Coordinates of N, CA and C in Angstrom, one line a residue:
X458 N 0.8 -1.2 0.0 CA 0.0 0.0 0.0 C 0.9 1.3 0.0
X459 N 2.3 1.1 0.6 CA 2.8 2.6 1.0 C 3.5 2.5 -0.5
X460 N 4.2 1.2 -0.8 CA 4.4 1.6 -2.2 C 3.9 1.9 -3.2
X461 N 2.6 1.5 -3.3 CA 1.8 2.0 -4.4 C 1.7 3.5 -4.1
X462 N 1.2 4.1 -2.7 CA 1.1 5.6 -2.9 C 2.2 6.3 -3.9
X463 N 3.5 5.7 -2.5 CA 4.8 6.4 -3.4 C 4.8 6.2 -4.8
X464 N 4.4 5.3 -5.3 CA 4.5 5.4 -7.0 C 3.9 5.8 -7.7
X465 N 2.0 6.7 -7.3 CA 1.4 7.5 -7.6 C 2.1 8.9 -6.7
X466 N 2.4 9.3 -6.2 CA 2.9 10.6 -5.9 C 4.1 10.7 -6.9
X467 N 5.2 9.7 -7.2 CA 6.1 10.3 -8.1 C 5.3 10.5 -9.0
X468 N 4.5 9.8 -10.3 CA 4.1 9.6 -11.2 C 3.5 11.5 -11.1
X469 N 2.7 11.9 -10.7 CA 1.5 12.8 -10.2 C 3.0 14.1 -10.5
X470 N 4.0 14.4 -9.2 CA 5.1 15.1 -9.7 C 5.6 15.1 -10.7
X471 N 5.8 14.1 -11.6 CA 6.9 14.0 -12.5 C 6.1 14.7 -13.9
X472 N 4.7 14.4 -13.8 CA 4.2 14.9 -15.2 C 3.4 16.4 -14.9
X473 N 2.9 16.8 -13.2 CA 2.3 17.8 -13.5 C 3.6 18.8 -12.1
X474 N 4.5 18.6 -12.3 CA 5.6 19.0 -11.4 C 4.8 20.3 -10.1
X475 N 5.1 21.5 -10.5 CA 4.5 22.4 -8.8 C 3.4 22.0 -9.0
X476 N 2.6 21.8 -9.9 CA 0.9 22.3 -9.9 C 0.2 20.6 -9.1
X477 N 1.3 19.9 -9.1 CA 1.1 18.6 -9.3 C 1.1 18.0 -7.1
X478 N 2.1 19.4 -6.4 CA 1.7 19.1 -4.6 C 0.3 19.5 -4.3
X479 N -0.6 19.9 -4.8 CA -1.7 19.5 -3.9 C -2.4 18.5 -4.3
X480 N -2.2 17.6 -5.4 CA -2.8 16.3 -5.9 C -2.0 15.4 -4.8
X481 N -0.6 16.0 -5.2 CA 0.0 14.8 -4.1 C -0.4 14.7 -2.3
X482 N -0.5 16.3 -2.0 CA -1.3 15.7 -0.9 C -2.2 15.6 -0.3
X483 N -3.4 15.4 -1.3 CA -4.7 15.0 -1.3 C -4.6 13.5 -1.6
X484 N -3.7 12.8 -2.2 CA -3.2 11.8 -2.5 C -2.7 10.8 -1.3
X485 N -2.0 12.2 -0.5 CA -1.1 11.1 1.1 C -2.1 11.3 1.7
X486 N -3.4 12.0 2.0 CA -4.2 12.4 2.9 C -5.4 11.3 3.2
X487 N -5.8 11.2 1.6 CA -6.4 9.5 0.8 C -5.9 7.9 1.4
X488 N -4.6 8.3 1.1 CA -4.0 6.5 1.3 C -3.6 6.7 2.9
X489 N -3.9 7.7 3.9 CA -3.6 7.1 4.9 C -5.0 7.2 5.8
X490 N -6.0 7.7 5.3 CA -7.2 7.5 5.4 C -7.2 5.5 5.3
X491 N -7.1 5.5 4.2 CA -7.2 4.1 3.6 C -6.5 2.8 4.3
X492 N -5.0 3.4 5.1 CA -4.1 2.7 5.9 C -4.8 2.8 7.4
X493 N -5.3 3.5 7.7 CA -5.9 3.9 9.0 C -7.2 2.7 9.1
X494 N -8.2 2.8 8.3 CA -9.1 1.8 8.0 C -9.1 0.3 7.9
X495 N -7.5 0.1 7.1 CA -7.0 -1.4 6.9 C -6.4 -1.6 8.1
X496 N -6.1 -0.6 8.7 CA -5.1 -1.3 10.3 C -6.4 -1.8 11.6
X497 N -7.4 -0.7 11.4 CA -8.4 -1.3 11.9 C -9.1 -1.9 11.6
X498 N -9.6 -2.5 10.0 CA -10.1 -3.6 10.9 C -9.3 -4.9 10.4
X499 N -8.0 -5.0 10.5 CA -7.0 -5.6 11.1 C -7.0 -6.6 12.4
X500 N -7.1 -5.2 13.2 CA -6.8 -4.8 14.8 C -8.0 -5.8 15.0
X501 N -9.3 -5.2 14.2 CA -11.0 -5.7 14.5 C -10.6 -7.6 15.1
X502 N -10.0 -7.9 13.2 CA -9.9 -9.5 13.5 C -9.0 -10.3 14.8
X503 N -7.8 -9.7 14.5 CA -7.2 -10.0 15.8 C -7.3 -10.6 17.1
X504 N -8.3 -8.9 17.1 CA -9.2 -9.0 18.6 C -9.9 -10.4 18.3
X505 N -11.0 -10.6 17.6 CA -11.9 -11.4 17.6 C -11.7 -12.7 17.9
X506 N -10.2 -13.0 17.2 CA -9.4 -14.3 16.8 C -9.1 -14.3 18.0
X507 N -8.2 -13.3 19.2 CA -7.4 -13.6 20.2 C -9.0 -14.0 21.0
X508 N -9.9 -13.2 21.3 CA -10.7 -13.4 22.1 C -11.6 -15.2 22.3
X509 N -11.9 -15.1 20.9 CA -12.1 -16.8 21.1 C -11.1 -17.6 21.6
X510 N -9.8 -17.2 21.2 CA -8.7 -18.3 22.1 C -8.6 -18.3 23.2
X511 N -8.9 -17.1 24.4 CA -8.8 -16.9 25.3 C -10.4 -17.7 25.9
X512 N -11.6 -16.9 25.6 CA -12.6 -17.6 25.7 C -12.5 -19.3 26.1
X513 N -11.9 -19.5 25.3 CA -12.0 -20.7 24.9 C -10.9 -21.6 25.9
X514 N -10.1 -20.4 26.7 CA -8.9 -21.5 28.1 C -10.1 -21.2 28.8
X515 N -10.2 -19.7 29.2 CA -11.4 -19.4 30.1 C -12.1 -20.5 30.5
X516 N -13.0 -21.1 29.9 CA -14.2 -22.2 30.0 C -13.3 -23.0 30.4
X517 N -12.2 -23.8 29.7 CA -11.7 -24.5 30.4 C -11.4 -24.6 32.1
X518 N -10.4 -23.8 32.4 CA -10.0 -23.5 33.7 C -11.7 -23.5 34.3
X519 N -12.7 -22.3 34.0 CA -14.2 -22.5 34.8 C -14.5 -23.9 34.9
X520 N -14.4 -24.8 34.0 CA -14.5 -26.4 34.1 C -13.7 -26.6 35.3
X521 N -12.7 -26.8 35.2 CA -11.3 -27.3 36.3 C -12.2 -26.8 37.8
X522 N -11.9 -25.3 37.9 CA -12.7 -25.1 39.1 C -14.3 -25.5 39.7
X523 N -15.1 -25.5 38.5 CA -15.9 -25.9 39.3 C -16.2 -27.5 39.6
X524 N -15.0 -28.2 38.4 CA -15.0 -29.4 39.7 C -14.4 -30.3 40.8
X525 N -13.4 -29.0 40.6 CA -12.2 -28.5 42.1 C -13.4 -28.5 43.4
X526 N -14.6 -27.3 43.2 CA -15.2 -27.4 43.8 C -15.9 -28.7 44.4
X527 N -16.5 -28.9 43.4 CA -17.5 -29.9 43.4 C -16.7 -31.2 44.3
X528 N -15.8 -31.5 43.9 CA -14.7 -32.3 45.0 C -14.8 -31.8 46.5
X529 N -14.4 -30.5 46.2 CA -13.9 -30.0 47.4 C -15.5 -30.4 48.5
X530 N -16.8 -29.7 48.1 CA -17.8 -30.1 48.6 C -18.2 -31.6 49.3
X531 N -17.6 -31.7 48.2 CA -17.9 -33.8 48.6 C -16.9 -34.2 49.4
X532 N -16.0 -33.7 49.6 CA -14.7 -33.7 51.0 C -15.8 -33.5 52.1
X533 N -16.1 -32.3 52.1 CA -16.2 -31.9 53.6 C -17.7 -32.5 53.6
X534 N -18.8 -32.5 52.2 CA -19.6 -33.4 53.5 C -19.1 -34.7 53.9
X535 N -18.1 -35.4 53.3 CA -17.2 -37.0 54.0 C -17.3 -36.5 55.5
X536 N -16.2 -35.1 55.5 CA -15.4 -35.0 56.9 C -16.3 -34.9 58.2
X537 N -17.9 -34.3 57.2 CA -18.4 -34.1 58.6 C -19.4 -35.2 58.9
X538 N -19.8 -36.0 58.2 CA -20.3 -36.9 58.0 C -19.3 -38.2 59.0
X539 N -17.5 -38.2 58.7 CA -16.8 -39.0 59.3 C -16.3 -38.4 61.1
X540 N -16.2 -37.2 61.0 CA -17.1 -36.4 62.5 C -18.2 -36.7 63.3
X541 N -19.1 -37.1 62.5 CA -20.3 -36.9 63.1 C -20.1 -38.9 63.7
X542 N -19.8 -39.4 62.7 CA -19.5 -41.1 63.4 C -18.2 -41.0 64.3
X543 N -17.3 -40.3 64.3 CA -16.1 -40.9 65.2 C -16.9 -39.9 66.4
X544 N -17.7 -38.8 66.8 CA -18.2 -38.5 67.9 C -19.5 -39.1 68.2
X545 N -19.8 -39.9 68.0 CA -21.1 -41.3 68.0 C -20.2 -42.4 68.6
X546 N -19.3 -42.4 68.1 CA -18.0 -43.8 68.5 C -17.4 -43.5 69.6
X547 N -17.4 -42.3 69.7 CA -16.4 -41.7 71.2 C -17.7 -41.8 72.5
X548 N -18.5 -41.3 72.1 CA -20.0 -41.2 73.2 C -20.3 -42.8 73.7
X549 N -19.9 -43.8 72.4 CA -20.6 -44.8 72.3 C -19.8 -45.9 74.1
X550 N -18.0 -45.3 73.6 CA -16.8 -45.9 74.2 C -17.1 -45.0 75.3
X551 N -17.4 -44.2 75.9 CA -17.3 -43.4 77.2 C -18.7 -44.3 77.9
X552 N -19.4 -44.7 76.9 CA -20.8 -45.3 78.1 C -20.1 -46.6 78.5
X553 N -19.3 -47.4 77.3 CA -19.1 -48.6 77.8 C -17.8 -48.7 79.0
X554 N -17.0 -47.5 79.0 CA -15.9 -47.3 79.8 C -16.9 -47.4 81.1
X555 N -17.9 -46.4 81.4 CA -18.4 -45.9 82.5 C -19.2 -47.4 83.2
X556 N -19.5 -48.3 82.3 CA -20.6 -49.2 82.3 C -19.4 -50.3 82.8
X557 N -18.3 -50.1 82.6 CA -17.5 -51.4 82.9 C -16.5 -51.2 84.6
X558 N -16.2 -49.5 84.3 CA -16.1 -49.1 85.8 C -17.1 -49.0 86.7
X559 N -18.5 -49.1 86.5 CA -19.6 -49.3 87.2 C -19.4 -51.2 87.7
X560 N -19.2 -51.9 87.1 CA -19.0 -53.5 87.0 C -18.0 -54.0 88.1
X561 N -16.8 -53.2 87.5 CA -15.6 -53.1 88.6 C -15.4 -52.8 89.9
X562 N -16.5 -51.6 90.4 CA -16.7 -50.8 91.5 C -17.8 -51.8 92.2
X563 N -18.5 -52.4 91.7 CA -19.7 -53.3 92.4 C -19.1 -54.9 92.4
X564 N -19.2 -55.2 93.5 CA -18.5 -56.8 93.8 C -19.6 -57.3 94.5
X565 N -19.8 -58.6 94.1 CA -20.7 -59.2 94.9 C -20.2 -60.1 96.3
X566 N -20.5 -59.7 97.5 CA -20.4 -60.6 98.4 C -20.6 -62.1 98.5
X567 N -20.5 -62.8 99.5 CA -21.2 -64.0 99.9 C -22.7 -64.1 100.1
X568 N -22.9 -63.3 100.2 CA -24.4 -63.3 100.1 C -25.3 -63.4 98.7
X569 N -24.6 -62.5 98.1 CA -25.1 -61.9 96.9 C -25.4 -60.5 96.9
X570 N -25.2 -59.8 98.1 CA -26.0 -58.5 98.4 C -24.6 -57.5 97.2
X571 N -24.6 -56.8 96.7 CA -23.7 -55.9 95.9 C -23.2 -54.8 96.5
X572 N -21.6 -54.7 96.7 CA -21.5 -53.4 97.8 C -20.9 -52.7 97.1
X573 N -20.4 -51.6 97.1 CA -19.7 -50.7 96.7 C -18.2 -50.8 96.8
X574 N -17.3 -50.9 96.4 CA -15.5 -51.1 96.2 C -15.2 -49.6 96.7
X575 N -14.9 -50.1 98.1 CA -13.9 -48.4 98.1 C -12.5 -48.2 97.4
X576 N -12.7 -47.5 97.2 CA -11.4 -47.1 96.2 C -10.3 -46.0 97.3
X577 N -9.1 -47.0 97.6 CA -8.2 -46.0 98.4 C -7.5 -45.3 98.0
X578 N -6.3 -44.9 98.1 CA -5.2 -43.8 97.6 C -4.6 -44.7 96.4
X579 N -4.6 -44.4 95.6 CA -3.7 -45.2 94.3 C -2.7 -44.8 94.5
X580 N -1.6 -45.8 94.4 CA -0.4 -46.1 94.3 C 0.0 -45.3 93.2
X581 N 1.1 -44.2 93.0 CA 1.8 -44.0 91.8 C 3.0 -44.5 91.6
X582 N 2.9 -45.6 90.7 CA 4.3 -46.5 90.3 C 5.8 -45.5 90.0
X583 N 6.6 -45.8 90.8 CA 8.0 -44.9 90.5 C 8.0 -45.0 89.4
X584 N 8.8 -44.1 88.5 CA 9.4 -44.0 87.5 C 10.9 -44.3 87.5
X585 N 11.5 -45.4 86.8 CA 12.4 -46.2 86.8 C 13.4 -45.4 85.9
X586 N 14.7 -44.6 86.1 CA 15.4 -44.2 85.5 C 15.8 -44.7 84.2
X587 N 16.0 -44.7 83.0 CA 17.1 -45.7 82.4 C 17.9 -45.6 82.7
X588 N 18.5 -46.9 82.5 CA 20.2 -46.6 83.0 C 20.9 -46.1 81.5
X589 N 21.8 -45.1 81.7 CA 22.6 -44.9 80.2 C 23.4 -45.5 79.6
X590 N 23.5 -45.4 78.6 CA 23.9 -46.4 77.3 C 25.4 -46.7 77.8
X591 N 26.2 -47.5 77.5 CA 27.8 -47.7 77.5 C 28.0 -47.3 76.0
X592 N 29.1 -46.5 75.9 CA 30.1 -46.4 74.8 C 30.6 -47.8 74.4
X593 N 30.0 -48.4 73.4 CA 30.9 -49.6 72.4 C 31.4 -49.1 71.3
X594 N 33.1 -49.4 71.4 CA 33.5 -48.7 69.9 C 33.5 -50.1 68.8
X595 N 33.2 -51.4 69.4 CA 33.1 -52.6 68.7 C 31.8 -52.9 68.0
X596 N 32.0 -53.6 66.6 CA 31.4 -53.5 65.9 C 30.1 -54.7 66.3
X597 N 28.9 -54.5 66.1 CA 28.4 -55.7 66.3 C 28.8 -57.4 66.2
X598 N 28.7 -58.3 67.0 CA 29.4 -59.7 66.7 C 30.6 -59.9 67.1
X599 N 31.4 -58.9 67.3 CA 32.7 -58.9 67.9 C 33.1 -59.7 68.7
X600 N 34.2 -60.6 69.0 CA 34.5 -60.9 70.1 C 35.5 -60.5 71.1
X601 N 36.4 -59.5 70.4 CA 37.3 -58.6 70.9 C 36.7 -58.2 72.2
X602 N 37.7 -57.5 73.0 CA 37.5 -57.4 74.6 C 37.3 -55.9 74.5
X603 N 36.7 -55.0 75.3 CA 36.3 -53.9 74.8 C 37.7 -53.2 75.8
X604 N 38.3 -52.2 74.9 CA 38.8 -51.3 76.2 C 38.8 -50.5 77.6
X605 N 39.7 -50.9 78.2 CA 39.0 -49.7 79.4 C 39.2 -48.5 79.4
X606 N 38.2 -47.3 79.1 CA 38.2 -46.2 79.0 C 38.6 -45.3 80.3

């Protein structure tokens, strides 16, 4: 396009020389009208082209998320649903704890009459030091005599 102008502007000078600049720039005023036009709608398709490409991850990724989501949803009703049973399971083990220390605390006599178990001071078992390790510089299996340090 810009060469064609240039080759109508010489042409235009060369045969109608002074009289011949205001053809010529009525001539550059014309073809960049015309360049102005062709760049937009250019620019028009571009857009159009990039937009559907984009469009078109868009939806994707919206897919991905919403069934990121949709997972994610189905997690947490699991967790509270697996909540709602391990505190049914915990309630369930605290009655049978309570129900077996009830059992333990009641002893039957000679008679049969059921008395109550006093419960005295409990014993707290020492706590047994370990003793600390010995330095062996020998290798497991050894029968070497160890040195005295």
């Amino acid at each position: 396009m810009v060469f064609f102008t240039c080759v109508i502007v010489v042409i235009v000078l060369y045969y109608l020389q002074a009289d011949g600049l205001i053809f010529v720039t009525i001539i550059a005023v014309i073809a960049e009208l015309i360049n102005l036009l062709m760049t937009q709608t250019l620019t028009k398709s571009v857009e159009k082209q990039t937009r559907k490409k984009f469009v078109k991850i868009i939806n994707v990724y919206k897919t991905k998320i919403a069934a990121q989501k949709k997972s994610l949803r189905e997690f947490e009703v699991l967790q509270e649903e697996s909540i709602r049973k391990l505190h049914n399971a915990n309630l369930k083990i605290r009655d049978y704890e309570e129900k077996s220390a009830d059992k333990q605390n009641l002893q039957t006599s000679n008679n049969g009459v059921k008395e109550k178990k006093t419960s005295g001071v409990s014993e707290v078992p020492e706590k047994k030091e370990p003793k600390p390790k010995e330095f062996i510089d020998l290798p497991a299996g050894s029968n070497r005599k160890q040195l005295p340090i």
